[in-house]
């Protein structure tokens, strides 16, 4: 696939990341990806030097966040009443979890798009 497939025009491409092939696009991708992982990972040299590795970790991180939000949603109706919360708070929380899952799924698609573009860019530089 051509790098131009991953255009900021795509609904999955994050607006914080420049168009692949443009000046400094990989730096913008790495900055965006660093915001998706726990802060302590920003200091790991391997993740700093290899954006493809950072992208892989971000994919795993977001997948785990989706699982956590799904578990929270699936257990909310059964477990939240035991916390003596008003029904309105429980309903709001359930809607919050559902919205968060949708947002995380969008982020996961964005991470996949950026990951693929980084992978293709590194393959091109390596002469593959």
JSON list of N, CA and C in Angstrom, two decimals, residues 14 32-38 41 53-71 100-115:
[
{"chain": "A", "resi": 14, "resn": "UNK", "atom": "N", "xyz": [-5.51, 10.18, 13.15]},
{"chain": "A", "resi": 14, "resn": "UNK", "atom": "CA", "xyz": [-5.62, 11.21, 14.19]},
{"chain": "A", "resi": 14, "resn": "UNK", "atom": "C", "xyz": [-5.17, 12.58, 13.67]},
{"chain": "A", "resi": 32, "resn": "UNK", "atom": "N", "xyz": [2.06, 11.64, 19.57]},
{"chain": "A", "resi": 32, "resn": "UNK", "atom": "CA", "xyz": [0.67, 11.21, 19.79]},
{"chain": "A", "resi": 32, "resn": "UNK", "atom": "C", "xyz": [0.61, 9.85, 20.47]},
{"chain": "A", "resi": 33, "resn": "UNK", "atom": "N", "xyz": [1.45, 8.92, 20.02]},
{"chain": "A", "resi": 33, "resn": "UNK", "atom": "CA", "xyz": [1.47, 7.58, 20.61]},
{"chain": "A", "resi": 33, "resn": "UNK", "atom": "C", "xyz": [1.91, 7.62, 22.07]},
{"chain": "A", "resi": 34, "resn": "UNK", "atom": "N", "xyz": [2.91, 8.47, 22.39]},
{"chain": "A", "resi": 34, "resn": "UNK", "atom": "CA", "xyz": [3.38, 8.58, 23.78]},
{"chain": "A", "resi": 34, "resn": "UNK", "atom": "C", "xyz": [2.25, 9.02, 24.71]},
{"chain": "A", "resi": 35, "resn": "UNK", "atom": "N", "xyz": [1.33, 9.83, 24.19]},
{"chain": "A", "resi": 35, "resn": "UNK", "atom": "CA", "xyz": [0.21, 10.28, 25.02]},
{"chain": "A", "resi": 35, "resn": "UNK", "atom": "C", "xyz": [-0.77, 9.14, 25.34]},
{"chain": "A", "resi": 36, "resn": "UNK", "atom": "N", "xyz": [-0.67, 8.04, 24.62]},
{"chain": "A", "resi": 36, "resn": "UNK", "atom": "CA", "xyz": [-1.59, 6.92, 24.82]},
{"chain": "A", "resi": 36, "resn": "UNK", "atom": "C", "xyz": [-1.08, 5.87, 25.79]},
{"chain": "A", "resi": 37, "resn": "UNK", "atom": "N", "xyz": [0.19, 5.95, 26.14]},
{"chain": "A", "resi": 37, "resn": "UNK", "atom": "CA", "xyz": [0.79, 4.95, 27.03]},
{"chain": "A", "resi": 37, "resn": "UNK", "atom": "C", "xyz": [1.10, 5.60, 28.37]},
{"chain": "A", "resi": 38, "resn": "UNK", "atom": "N", "xyz": [1.24, 4.81, 29.43]},
{"chain": "A", "resi": 38, "resn": "UNK", "atom": "CA", "xyz": [1.60, 5.39, 30.73]},
{"chain": "A", "resi": 38, "resn": "UNK", "atom": "C", "xyz": [2.88, 6.24, 30.62]},
{"chain": "A", "resi": 41, "resn": "UNK", "atom": "N", "xyz": [6.63, 5.13, 30.33]},
{"chain": "A", "resi": 41, "resn": "UNK", "atom": "CA", "xyz": [7.15, 4.54, 29.10]},
{"chain": "A", "resi": 41, "resn": "UNK", "atom": "C", "xyz": [7.87, 5.57, 28.23]},
{"chain": "A", "resi": 53, "resn": "UNK", "atom": "N", "xyz": [7.92, 0.30, 17.61]},
{"chain": "A", "resi": 53, "resn": "UNK", "atom": "CA", "xyz": [7.80, -0.40, 18.88]},
{"chain": "A", "resi": 53, "resn": "UNK", "atom": "C", "xyz": [6.84, 0.34, 19.82]},
{"chain": "A", "resi": 54, "resn": "UNK", "atom": "N", "xyz": [6.94, 1.66, 19.83]},
{"chain": "A", "resi": 54, "resn": "UNK", "atom": "CA", "xyz": [6.01, 2.47, 20.61]},
{"chain": "A", "resi": 54, "resn": "UNK", "atom": "C", "xyz": [4.57, 2.24, 20.14]},
{"chain": "A", "resi": 55, "resn": "UNK", "atom": "N", "xyz": [4.38, 2.17, 18.83]},
{"chain": "A", "resi": 55, "resn": "UNK", "atom": "CA", "xyz": [3.05, 1.94, 18.27]},
{"chain": "A", "resi": 55, "resn": "UNK", "atom": "C", "xyz": [2.52, 0.58, 18.70]},
{"chain": "A", "resi": 56, "resn": "UNK", "atom": "N", "xyz": [3.38, -0.43, 18.69]},
{"chain": "A", "resi": 56, "resn": "UNK", "atom": "CA", "xyz": [2.96, -1.76, 19.14]},
{"chain": "A", "resi": 56, "resn": "UNK", "atom": "C", "xyz": [2.49, -1.72, 20.58]},
{"chain": "A", "resi": 57, "resn": "UNK", "atom": "N", "xyz": [3.26, -1.03, 21.42]},
{"chain": "A", "resi": 57, "resn": "UNK", "atom": "CA", "xyz": [2.87, -0.95, 22.82]},
{"chain": "A", "resi": 57, "resn": "UNK", "atom": "C", "xyz": [1.56, -0.17, 22.98]},
{"chain": "A", "resi": 58, "resn": "UNK", "atom": "N", "xyz": [1.40, 0.89, 22.22]},
{"chain": "A", "resi": 58, "resn": "UNK", "atom": "CA", "xyz": [0.16, 1.67, 22.29]},
{"chain": "A", "resi": 58, "resn": "UNK", "atom": "C", "xyz": [-1.04, 0.81, 21.89]},
{"chain": "A", "resi": 59, "resn": "UNK", "atom": "N", "xyz": [-0.86, -0.04, 20.87]},
{"chain": "A", "resi": 59, "resn": "UNK", "atom": "CA", "xyz": [-1.95, -0.93, 20.46]},
{"chain": "A", "resi": 59, "resn": "UNK", "atom": "C", "xyz": [-2.36, -1.84, 21.62]},
{"chain": "A", "resi": 60, "resn": "UNK", "atom": "N", "xyz": [-1.37, -2.42, 22.28]},
{"chain": "A", "resi": 60, "resn": "UNK", "atom": "CA", "xyz": [-1.65, -3.31, 23.41]},
{"chain": "A", "resi": 60, "resn": "UNK", "atom": "C", "xyz": [-2.33, -2.54, 24.54]},
{"chain": "A", "resi": 61, "resn": "UNK", "atom": "N", "xyz": [-1.83, -1.35, 24.82]},
{"chain": "A", "resi": 61, "resn": "UNK", "atom": "CA", "xyz": [-2.38, -0.51, 25.88]},
{"chain": "A", "resi": 61, "resn": "UNK", "atom": "C", "xyz": [-3.85, -0.20, 25.63]},
{"chain": "A", "resi": 62, "resn": "UNK", "atom": "N", "xyz": [-4.16, 0.22, 24.41]},
{"chain": "A", "resi": 62, "resn": "UNK", "atom": "CA", "xyz": [-5.54, 0.58, 24.09]},
{"chain": "A", "resi": 62, "resn": "UNK", "atom": "C", "xyz": [-6.44, -0.65, 24.12]},
{"chain": "A", "resi": 63, "resn": "UNK", "atom": "N", "xyz": [-5.95, -1.80, 23.65]},
{"chain": "A", "resi": 63, "resn": "UNK", "atom": "CA", "xyz": [-6.74, -3.03, 23.71]},
{"chain": "A", "resi": 63, "resn": "UNK", "atom": "C", "xyz": [-7.11, -3.35, 25.16]},
{"chain": "A", "resi": 64, "resn": "UNK", "atom": "N", "xyz": [-6.15, -3.17, 26.06]},
{"chain": "A", "resi": 64, "resn": "UNK", "atom": "CA", "xyz": [-6.42, -3.44, 27.48]},
{"chain": "A", "resi": 64, "resn": "UNK", "atom": "C", "xyz": [-7.44, -2.45, 28.04]},
{"chain": "A", "resi": 65, "resn": "UNK", "atom": "N", "xyz": [-7.34, -1.19, 27.63]},
{"chain": "A", "resi": 65, "resn": "UNK", "atom": "CA", "xyz": [-8.30, -0.19, 28.10]},
{"chain": "A", "resi": 65, "resn": "UNK", "atom": "C", "xyz": [-9.71, -0.52, 27.61]},
{"chain": "A", "resi": 66, "resn": "UNK", "atom": "N", "xyz": [-9.83, -1.03, 26.39]},
{"chain": "A", "resi": 66, "resn": "UNK", "atom": "CA", "xyz": [-11.14, -1.46, 25.89]},
{"chain": "A", "resi": 66, "resn": "UNK", "atom": "C", "xyz": [-11.68, -2.59, 26.76]},
{"chain": "A", "resi": 67, "resn": "UNK", "atom": "N", "xyz": [-10.83, -3.56, 27.08]},
{"chain": "A", "resi": 67, "resn": "UNK", "atom": "CA", "xyz": [-11.26, -4.68, 27.94]},
{"chain": "A", "resi": 67, "resn": "UNK", "atom": "C", "xyz": [-11.73, -4.19, 29.31]},
{"chain": "A", "resi": 68, "resn": "UNK", "atom": "N", "xyz": [-10.98, -3.25, 29.89]},
{"chain": "A", "resi": 68, "resn": "UNK", "atom": "CA", "xyz": [-11.34, -2.72, 31.20]},
{"chain": "A", "resi": 68, "resn": "UNK", "atom": "C", "xyz": [-12.70, -2.01, 31.13]},
{"chain": "A", "resi": 69, "resn": "UNK", "atom": "N", "xyz": [-12.89, -1.18, 30.12]},
{"chain": "A", "resi": 69, "resn": "UNK", "atom": "CA", "xyz": [-14.16, -0.46, 29.99]},
{"chain": "A", "resi": 69, "resn": "UNK", "atom": "C", "xyz": [-15.32, -1.42, 29.75]},
{"chain": "A", "resi": 70, "resn": "UNK", "atom": "N", "xyz": [-15.09, -2.47, 28.97]},
{"chain": "A", "resi": 70, "resn": "UNK", "atom": "CA", "xyz": [-16.15, -3.47, 28.74]},
{"chain": "A", "resi": 70, "resn": "UNK", "atom": "C", "xyz": [-16.51, -4.19, 30.03]},
{"chain": "A", "resi": 71, "resn": "UNK", "atom": "N", "xyz": [-15.50, -4.56, 30.81]},
{"chain": "A", "resi": 71, "resn": "UNK", "atom": "CA", "xyz": [-15.76, -5.22, 32.09]},
{"chain": "A", "resi": 71, "resn": "UNK", "atom": "C", "xyz": [-16.53, -4.29, 33.01]},
{"chain": "A", "resi": 100, "resn": "UNK", "atom": "N", "xyz": [-17.16, 5.60, 26.40]},
{"chain": "A", "resi": 100, "resn": "UNK", "atom": "CA", "xyz": [-15.71, 5.39, 26.47]},
{"chain": "A", "resi": 100, "resn": "UNK", "atom": "C", "xyz": [-15.29, 4.22, 25.58]},
{"chain": "A", "resi": 101, "resn": "UNK", "atom": "N", "xyz": [-16.07, 3.17, 25.56]},
{"chain": "A", "resi": 101, "resn": "UNK", "atom": "CA", "xyz": [-15.76, 2.03, 24.68]},
{"chain": "A", "resi": 101, "resn": "UNK", "atom": "C", "xyz": [-15.75, 2.48, 23.23]},
{"chain": "A", "resi": 102, "resn": "UNK", "atom": "N", "xyz": [-16.71, 3.27, 22.83]},
{"chain": "A", "resi": 102, "resn": "UNK", "atom": "CA", "xyz": [-16.76, 3.77, 21.44]},
{"chain": "A", "resi": 102, "resn": "UNK", "atom": "C", "xyz": [-15.52, 4.61, 21.14]},
{"chain": "A", "resi": 103, "resn": "UNK", "atom": "N", "xyz": [-15.16, 5.50, 22.06]},
{"chain": "A", "resi": 103, "resn": "UNK", "atom": "CA", "xyz": [-13.99, 6.35, 21.87]},
{"chain": "A", "resi": 103, "resn": "UNK", "atom": "C", "xyz": [-12.71, 5.51, 21.79]},
{"chain": "A", "resi": 104, "resn": "UNK", "atom": "N", "xyz": [-12.57, 4.55, 22.67]},
{"chain": "A", "resi": 104, "resn": "UNK", "atom": "CA", "xyz": [-11.39, 3.69, 22.67]},
{"chain": "A", "resi": 104, "resn": "UNK", "atom": "C", "xyz": [-11.30, 2.86, 21.39]},
{"chain": "A", "resi": 105, "resn": "UNK", "atom": "N", "xyz": [-12.43, 2.41, 20.88]},
{"chain": "A", "resi": 105, "resn": "UNK", "atom": "CA", "xyz": [-12.41, 1.66, 19.62]},
{"chain": "A", "resi": 105, "resn": "UNK", "atom": "C", "xyz": [-11.94, 2.55, 18.47]},
{"chain": "A", "resi": 106, "resn": "UNK", "atom": "N", "xyz": [-12.35, 3.80, 18.48]},
{"chain": "A", "resi": 106, "resn": "UNK", "atom": "CA", "xyz": [-11.86, 4.74, 17.46]},
{"chain": "A", "resi": 106, "resn": "UNK", "atom": "C", "xyz": [-10.36, 4.96, 17.61]},
{"chain": "A", "resi": 107, "resn": "UNK", "atom": "N", "xyz": [-9.90, 5.14, 18.84]},
{"chain": "A", "resi": 107, "resn": "UNK", "atom": "CA", "xyz": [-8.47, 5.32, 19.09]},
{"chain": "A", "resi": 107, "resn": "UNK", "atom": "C", "xyz": [-7.70, 4.08, 18.62]},
{"chain": "A", "resi": 108, "resn": "UNK", "atom": "N", "xyz": [-8.24, 2.90, 18.88]},
{"chain": "A", "resi": 108, "resn": "UNK", "atom": "CA", "xyz": [-7.58, 1.65, 18.45]},
{"chain": "A", "resi": 108, "resn": "UNK", "atom": "C", "xyz": [-7.43, 1.62, 16.93]},
{"chain": "A", "resi": 109, "resn": "UNK", "atom": "N", "xyz": [-8.47, 2.04, 16.20]},
{"chain": "A", "resi": 109, "resn": "UNK", "atom": "CA", "xyz": [-8.37, 2.09, 14.73]},
{"chain": "A", "resi": 109, "resn": "UNK", "atom": "C", "xyz": [-7.31, 3.11, 14.31]},
{"chain": "A", "resi": 110, "resn": "UNK", "atom": "N", "xyz": [-7.25, 4.23, 15.00]},
{"chain": "A", "resi": 110, "resn": "UNK", "atom": "CA", "xyz": [-6.24, 5.26, 14.69]},
{"chain": "A", "resi": 110, "resn": "UNK", "atom": "C", "xyz": [-4.83, 4.75, 14.94]},
{"chain": "A", "resi": 111, "resn": "UNK", "atom": "N", "xyz": [-4.65, 4.05, 16.06]},
{"chain": "A", "resi": 111, "resn": "UNK", "atom": "CA", "xyz": [-3.33, 3.48, 16.36]},
{"chain": "A", "resi": 111, "resn": "UNK", "atom": "C", "xyz": [-2.93, 2.47, 15.29]},
{"chain": "A", "resi": 112, "resn": "UNK", "atom": "N", "xyz": [-3.87, 1.65, 14.85]},
{"chain": "A", "resi": 112, "resn": "UNK", "atom": "CA", "xyz": [-3.56, 0.69, 13.78]},
{"chain": "A", "resi": 112, "resn": "UNK", "atom": "C", "xyz": [-3.15, 1.40, 12.50]},
{"chain": "A", "resi": 113, "resn": "UNK", "atom": "N", "xyz": [-3.84, 2.48, 12.15]},
{"chain": "A", "resi": 113, "resn": "UNK", "atom": "CA", "xyz": [-3.49, 3.23, 10.94]},
{"chain": "A", "resi": 113, "resn": "UNK", "atom": "C", "xyz": [-2.10, 3.84, 11.05]},
{"chain": "A", "resi": 114, "resn": "UNK", "atom": "N", "xyz": [-1.80, 4.45, 12.18]},
{"chain": "A", "resi": 114, "resn": "UNK", "atom": "CA", "xyz": [-0.48, 5.05, 12.39]},
{"chain": "A", "resi": 114, "resn": "UNK", "atom": "C", "xyz": [0.59, 3.96, 12.42]},
{"chain": "A", "resi": 115, "resn": "UNK", "atom": "N", "xyz": [0.30, 2.86, 13.09]},
{"chain": "A", "resi": 115, "resn": "UNK", "atom": "CA", "xyz": [1.25, 1.75, 13.16]},
{"chain": "A", "resi": 115, "resn": "UNK", "atom": "C", "xyz": [1.61, 1.23, 11.77]}
]
